[in-house]
Amino acid sequence: NAEYMGDPRVNRLPYSIKVLLECALRNCDEFNFKSADVEKILNWEQTSKESIEVPFKPARVLLQDFTGVPAVVDLAAMRDAVKKLGGDPNRVNPACPVDLVVDHSVQVDASRTLDARERNEELEFKRNYERFEFLKWGQGALNNFLIVPPGSGIVHQVNLEYLGRVVFDNNGVLYPDSLVGTDSHTTMIDALGIVGWGVGGIEAEAVMLGEAVSMVLPEVVGFKLTGTLPKIATATDLVLTCTELLRKRKVVGKFVEFFGPGVESLSIADRATVSNMAPEYGATMGFFPIDQKTIDYLRNTGRDEAKLELIEKYARAQGLFRTYDATAQADPVFSGDILELDLATVVPSISGPKRPHDRVPISRMKADWNDCLKNPVGFKGYGLAPETLDKTATFTYNNTEYKIGNGAVVIAAITSCTNTSNPGVMLAAGLLAKNAIEKGLKVLPYIKTSLSPGSGVVTKYLESSGLITYLNQIGFTLAGYGCMTCIGNSGDLDEPVAEAIQKADILAAAVLSGNRNFEGRVHPLTRANYLASPPLVVAYAFAGTVNIDFETEPLGKDTNGQDVFLRDIWPSRDEIQMFVDAHVRPEYFQEVYGRISKGTDRWNALQAPTGTLYAWRPESTYIHNPPFFSSMELTLPKINDINEAFCLLNLGDSITTDHISPAGNISKTSPAARYLTERTVQQVDFNTYGARRGNDEIMARGTFANTRLKNKLLGGKEGPNTLYVPTKETLSVFDAADRYQKEGRQLIILAGNEYGSGSSRDWAAKGPYLLGVKAVIAQSYERIHRSNLVGMGILPLEFRAGENADTLGLTGEETFSILLNGGNLKVGQDIDIKTSKGTTFQARVRLDTDVEVEYFKNGGILHYVIRKIVRPN
């Protein structure tokens, strides 16, 4: 827009904010996007300090299978609803491109054998047959919907290497590529100059259906990079350093934009490693603007040459192309002080043992580990008694006796798109394996080693270079293409190893090239978990322990009996680059991604139903038709006052989506387990809540089922229970809600500050909706969760400043009546609430935009879209 391109405020904007500005200008309709929103973004220097909300309409949506299944379930249910209301169900389709990559289901059941991938994928299909069958129906029934089938790669690596457009060409209209994804590490795409971040399923579905999402106009922290990485440092060492620095800066809810001459020295693969871990340093994005390296990467990954020319011309014309030479533009204005890092100061590091931002230089690792053993229990401590520090356990494995102690490495995994998207570190791992084998070093056979790259291209260049042979020799055989160990799909340890750890209470370790290492995430028996670059994963596999000082202690002895230190086998940066130049070829990307549209043999053999409407199977415990639209009518529902509602839960501060949303394994004593048992599902086949996200019956029963939930109705006692007020019985939250609903009683929830904080999860709003919750009254909300509640037709209300349930004397044993004025609510208005004990107070309606008022009147965003489809005017 020429008028705005001449506005001097534009050139002062961070590059990431310019993308938001372009979106607001292009979509300005004076309803979803208003002229005032454009001005808010132009005035970013001031408005970013004021928590002002603006709309954003991403160009596309990215899904993985755990979060993608419930989204497709909702679309299928919406088609049923549209048909019931007299509309054309074929009109329920994604309004923008939606890409779903199946990568969260495969596990490391088999490892260290050449057929491990084949065996793991066979088990993956056996376990997930119903889910995959349903997704395949969606692939055929929905427009604008691409599925990358199981066994193809990890969502974010596939996005970087194949799906990322950088610039959209929509029938001659050019605009920046942008996206939201239902996985927090969607930020990896920021390395290509594409604005993108992770959201919950409800926001993603809104974008899929053509709606804008509301976001707080963020501050943008400028991070200036200078110098170049040392010859022994990797991109992994860089991102762990950045994560540590940015955590200290406190960048939650902010964009981070990297700039400076050091950026030019980083490859796109290096930048992608840094962008990937934005959730770990707390930022919404870790953004690198488009530059010449972007164009070179697109060329090297086999993208069409004509498109590259168009991308560069467009980015330069729009002021979105960054240069670092003598003609470089002036740096944008950033929020607050500039962070700076000289890349030359980065040293080899790992992070752990319990958090990704607890970086430890390799030179300090042994001392840090021994401190952790003795420190009080916490993120950097295990509180071991002095007499237990040196305990060991002996076990027999394959007819040989072994001894392990605290710090023994039992899992070593080259995994996760964070690192497997980077040919430099992957080839470095292969070279280190080669050098070690040639010295005569071996990996202990009981260590569960695995290789699970995010793309088949990795296998291509490892085979071309011959390095796959050396990785195979030490047990890093291909286990599959998926997230695997990084998300806890690490499979079982061999029984003798597991038994030794448990009997002697050994503090065992995992070392992985992943992005998260929270306690219990990687494997239940590895209480210490360290993030490391792929070559360091291999090094620790050779060492067999994290209790080692690589500077002074050898990895082993060579064939002549001489000590072999890590420095003796560490490949040089020049050697690594020589292998990258020789073996990472555009034709590999073209060959691997050229097969995606053809599917895999297993996927193509999968028999799936066809047709516009999905044929729901009542007996399925994985896929179920949700009741969201079962009583829906075309006319707007009458919104009655909430009368004499009971309080389901009285909660305190910082209730996270982990407390609300079903996650993890299904406890054998839970309502969800009872439901499955009644349907003759054996406990061994319960699977996880994540795998059963497509079944609302399971998810409703798992809502508020967190064992750490503290409920004031039960005196603050932890557990997934509540007080059924009419009889004063203690019941599971689901059983209490079920009884209330059967008796026709309405429900509310009381909460403190930051209700719904943590990762955005759609079931944290869908679950309470299914439990019959009509309103939440809290002191404050996490922004996205508040939006999700509105999206499900639950009214978020906020206590007035200085008030909360305790100051008002509310126990949760009262009933609550809330006057809603027939649904004629205004943005931010105050409404009256009366309790059965005579207390009257006011709360603010947290419907923050006119659009959200419309969503609430319709009963939620999906209901709003259905009516818009059936009755466009």
mmCIF file with all atom_site columns, C-alpha atoms in Angstrom, residues 21-93:
data_model
loop_
_atom_site.group_PDB
_atom_site.id
_atom_site.type_symbol
_atom_site.label_atom_id
_atom_site.label_alt_id
_atom_site.label_comp_id
_atom_site.label_asym_id
_atom_site.label_entity_id
_atom_site.label_seq_id
_atom_site.pdbx_PDB_ins_code
_atom_site.Cartn_x
_atom_site.Cartn_y
_atom_site.Cartn_z
_atom_site.occupancy
_atom_site.B_iso_or_equiv
_atom_site.pdbx_formal_charge
_atom_site.auth_seq_id
_atom_site.auth_comp_id
_atom_site.auth_asym_id
_atom_site.auth_atom_id
_atom_site.pdbx_PDB_model_num
ATOM 1  C CA . LEU A 1 21 ? 0.887   -4.559  9.497  1.00 0.00 ? 21 LEU A CA 1
ATOM 2  C CA . GLU A 1 22 ? 0.617   -6.016  5.979  1.00 0.00 ? 22 GLU A CA 1
ATOM 3  C CA . CYS A 1 23 ? -1.983  -8.509  7.215  1.00 0.00 ? 23 CYS A CA 1
ATOM 4  C CA . ALA A 1 24 ? -4.109  -5.797  8.849  1.00 0.00 ? 24 ALA A CA 1
ATOM 5  C CA . LEU A 1 25 ? -3.984  -3.619  5.724  1.00 0.00 ? 25 LEU A CA 1
ATOM 6  C CA . ARG A 1 26 ? -4.868  -6.444  3.350  1.00 0.00 ? 26 ARG A CA 1
ATOM 7  C CA . ASN A 1 27 ? -7.781  -7.691  5.454  1.00 0.00 ? 27 ASN A CA 1
ATOM 8  C CA . CYS A 1 28 ? -9.206  -4.369  6.663  1.00 0.00 ? 28 CYS A CA 1
ATOM 9  C CA . ASP A 1 29 ? -13.023 -4.770  6.571  1.00 0.00 ? 29 ASP A CA 1
ATOM 10 C CA . GLU A 1 30 ? -14.002 -2.560  9.532  1.00 0.00 ? 30 GLU A CA 1
ATOM 11 C CA . PHE A 1 31 ? -15.301 -5.623  11.426 1.00 0.00 ? 31 PHE A CA 1
ATOM 12 C CA . ASN A 1 32 ? -12.609 -8.239  11.999 1.00 0.00 ? 32 ASN A CA 1
ATOM 13 C CA . PHE A 1 33 ? -9.928  -5.726  11.009 1.00 0.00 ? 33 PHE A CA 1
ATOM 14 C CA . LYS A 1 34 ? -10.522 -2.022  11.549 1.00 0.00 ? 34 LYS A CA 1
ATOM 15 C CA . SER A 1 35 ? -8.608  1.060   10.432 1.00 0.00 ? 35 SER A CA 1
ATOM 16 C CA . ALA A 1 36 ? -7.912  1.626   14.115 1.00 0.00 ? 36 ALA A CA 1
ATOM 17 C CA . ASP A 1 37 ? -6.047  -1.712  14.190 1.00 0.00 ? 37 ASP A CA 1
ATOM 18 C CA . VAL A 1 38 ? -3.768  -0.531  11.389 1.00 0.00 ? 38 VAL A CA 1
ATOM 19 C CA . GLU A 1 39 ? -2.995  2.605   13.372 1.00 0.00 ? 39 GLU A CA 1
ATOM 20 C CA . LYS A 1 40 ? -2.298  0.568   16.492 1.00 0.00 ? 40 LYS A CA 1
ATOM 21 C CA . ILE A 1 41 ? 0.323   -1.434  14.602 1.00 0.00 ? 41 ILE A CA 1
ATOM 22 C CA . LEU A 1 42 ? 1.843   1.662   12.978 1.00 0.00 ? 42 LEU A CA 1
ATOM 23 C CA . ASN A 1 43 ? 2.132   3.166   16.459 1.00 0.00 ? 43 ASN A CA 1
ATOM 24 C CA . TRP A 1 44 ? 3.820   -0.017  17.693 1.00 0.00 ? 44 TRP A CA 1
ATOM 25 C CA . GLU A 1 45 ? 6.590   1.879   19.539 1.00 0.00 ? 45 GLU A CA 1
ATOM 26 C CA . GLN A 1 46 ? 3.945   3.173   21.944 1.00 0.00 ? 46 GLN A CA 1
ATOM 27 C CA . THR A 1 47 ? 1.103   0.640   21.750 1.00 0.00 ? 47 THR A CA 1
ATOM 28 C CA . SER A 1 48 ? 3.358   -2.391  22.353 1.00 0.00 ? 48 SER A CA 1
ATOM 29 C CA . LYS A 1 49 ? 3.783   -1.108  25.915 1.00 0.00 ? 49 LYS A CA 1
ATOM 30 C CA . GLU A 1 50 ? 0.030   -1.012  26.565 1.00 0.00 ? 50 GLU A CA 1
ATOM 31 C CA . SER A 1 51 ? -1.166  -4.658  26.159 1.00 0.00 ? 51 SER A CA 1
ATOM 32 C CA . ILE A 1 52 ? -3.395  -3.641  23.252 1.00 0.00 ? 52 ILE A CA 1
ATOM 33 C CA . GLU A 1 53 ? -5.047  -6.437  21.254 1.00 0.00 ? 53 GLU A CA 1
ATOM 34 C CA . VAL A 1 54 ? -4.990  -6.584  17.453 1.00 0.00 ? 54 VAL A CA 1
ATOM 35 C CA . PRO A 1 55 ? -6.364  -9.185  15.006 1.00 0.00 ? 55 PRO A CA 1
ATOM 36 C CA . PHE A 1 56 ? -4.137  -11.433 12.930 1.00 0.00 ? 56 PHE A CA 1
ATOM 37 C CA . LYS A 1 57 ? -5.132  -13.757 10.095 1.00 0.00 ? 57 LYS A CA 1
ATOM 38 C CA . PRO A 1 58 ? -2.323  -16.200 9.283  1.00 0.00 ? 58 PRO A CA 1
ATOM 39 C CA . ALA A 1 59 ? -1.984  -17.479 5.727  1.00 0.00 ? 59 ALA A CA 1
ATOM 40 C CA . ARG A 1 60 ? -2.083  -21.155 6.720  1.00 0.00 ? 60 ARG A CA 1
ATOM 41 C CA . VAL A 1 61 ? -2.336  -23.660 9.581  1.00 0.00 ? 61 VAL A CA 1
ATOM 42 C CA . LEU A 1 62 ? 0.067   -26.435 10.562 1.00 0.00 ? 62 LEU A CA 1
ATOM 43 C CA . LEU A 1 63 ? -1.045  -29.486 12.563 1.00 0.00 ? 63 LEU A CA 1
ATOM 44 C CA . GLN A 1 64 ? 0.555   -32.585 14.029 1.00 0.00 ? 64 GLN A CA 1
ATOM 45 C CA . ASP A 1 65 ? -1.533  -35.701 14.532 1.00 0.00 ? 65 ASP A CA 1
ATOM 46 C CA . PHE A 1 66 ? -2.158  -35.504 18.308 1.00 0.00 ? 66 PHE A CA 1
ATOM 47 C CA . THR A 1 67 ? -3.683  -32.032 17.958 1.00 0.00 ? 67 THR A CA 1
ATOM 48 C CA . GLY A 1 68 ? -4.873  -32.488 14.382 1.00 0.00 ? 68 GLY A CA 1
ATOM 49 C CA . VAL A 1 69 ? -7.239  -35.389 15.078 1.00 0.00 ? 69 VAL A CA 1
ATOM 50 C CA . PRO A 1 70 ? -9.635  -33.366 17.303 1.00 0.00 ? 70 PRO A CA 1
ATOM 51 C CA . ALA A 1 71 ? -9.586  -30.519 14.762 1.00 0.00 ? 71 ALA A CA 1
ATOM 52 C CA . VAL A 1 72 ? -10.694 -32.891 12.000 1.00 0.00 ? 72 VAL A CA 1
ATOM 53 C CA . VAL A 1 73 ? -13.271 -34.424 14.380 1.00 0.00 ? 73 VAL A CA 1
ATOM 54 C CA . ASP A 1 74 ? -14.751 -30.934 14.837 1.00 0.00 ? 74 ASP A CA 1
ATOM 55 C CA . LEU A 1 75 ? -14.873 -30.354 11.067 1.00 0.00 ? 75 LEU A CA 1
ATOM 56 C CA . ALA A 1 76 ? -16.628 -33.696 10.566 1.00 0.00 ? 76 ALA A CA 1
ATOM 57 C CA . ALA A 1 77 ? -19.146 -32.863 13.309 1.00 0.00 ? 77 ALA A CA 1
ATOM 58 C CA . MET A 1 78 ? -19.688 -29.406 11.779 1.00 0.00 ? 78 MET A CA 1
ATOM 59 C CA . ARG A 1 79 ? -20.548 -31.024 8.450  1.00 0.00 ? 79 ARG A CA 1
ATOM 60 C CA . ASP A 1 80 ? -23.206 -33.102 10.191 1.00 0.00 ? 80 ASP A CA 1
ATOM 61 C CA . ALA A 1 81 ? -24.588 -29.956 11.830 1.00 0.00 ? 81 ALA A CA 1
ATOM 62 C CA . VAL A 1 82 ? -24.667 -27.964 8.586  1.00 0.00 ? 82 VAL A CA 1
ATOM 63 C CA . LYS A 1 83 ? -26.541 -30.769 6.823  1.00 0.00 ? 83 LYS A CA 1
ATOM 64 C CA . LYS A 1 84 ? -29.018 -31.028 9.714  1.00 0.00 ? 84 LYS A CA 1
ATOM 65 C CA . LEU A 1 85 ? -29.660 -27.275 9.484  1.00 0.00 ? 85 LEU A CA 1
ATOM 66 C CA . GLY A 1 86 ? -30.364 -27.475 5.745  1.00 0.00 ? 86 GLY A CA 1
ATOM 67 C CA . GLY A 1 87 ? -27.008 -26.288 4.447  1.00 0.00 ? 87 GLY A CA 1
ATOM 68 C CA . ASP A 1 88 ? -24.439 -27.826 2.134  1.00 0.00 ? 88 ASP A CA 1
ATOM 69 C CA . PRO A 1 89 ? -21.914 -29.817 4.227  1.00 0.00 ? 89 PRO A CA 1
ATOM 70 C CA . ASN A 1 90 ? -19.377 -29.528 1.413  1.00 0.00 ? 90 ASN A CA 1
ATOM 71 C CA . ARG A 1 91 ? -18.997 -25.880 2.398  1.00 0.00 ? 91 ARG A CA 1
ATOM 72 C CA . VAL A 1 92 ? -17.318 -26.925 5.655  1.00 0.00 ? 92 VAL A CA 1
ATOM 73 C CA . ASN A 1 93 ? -13.726 -26.862 4.513  1.00 0.00 ? 93 ASN A CA 1
#
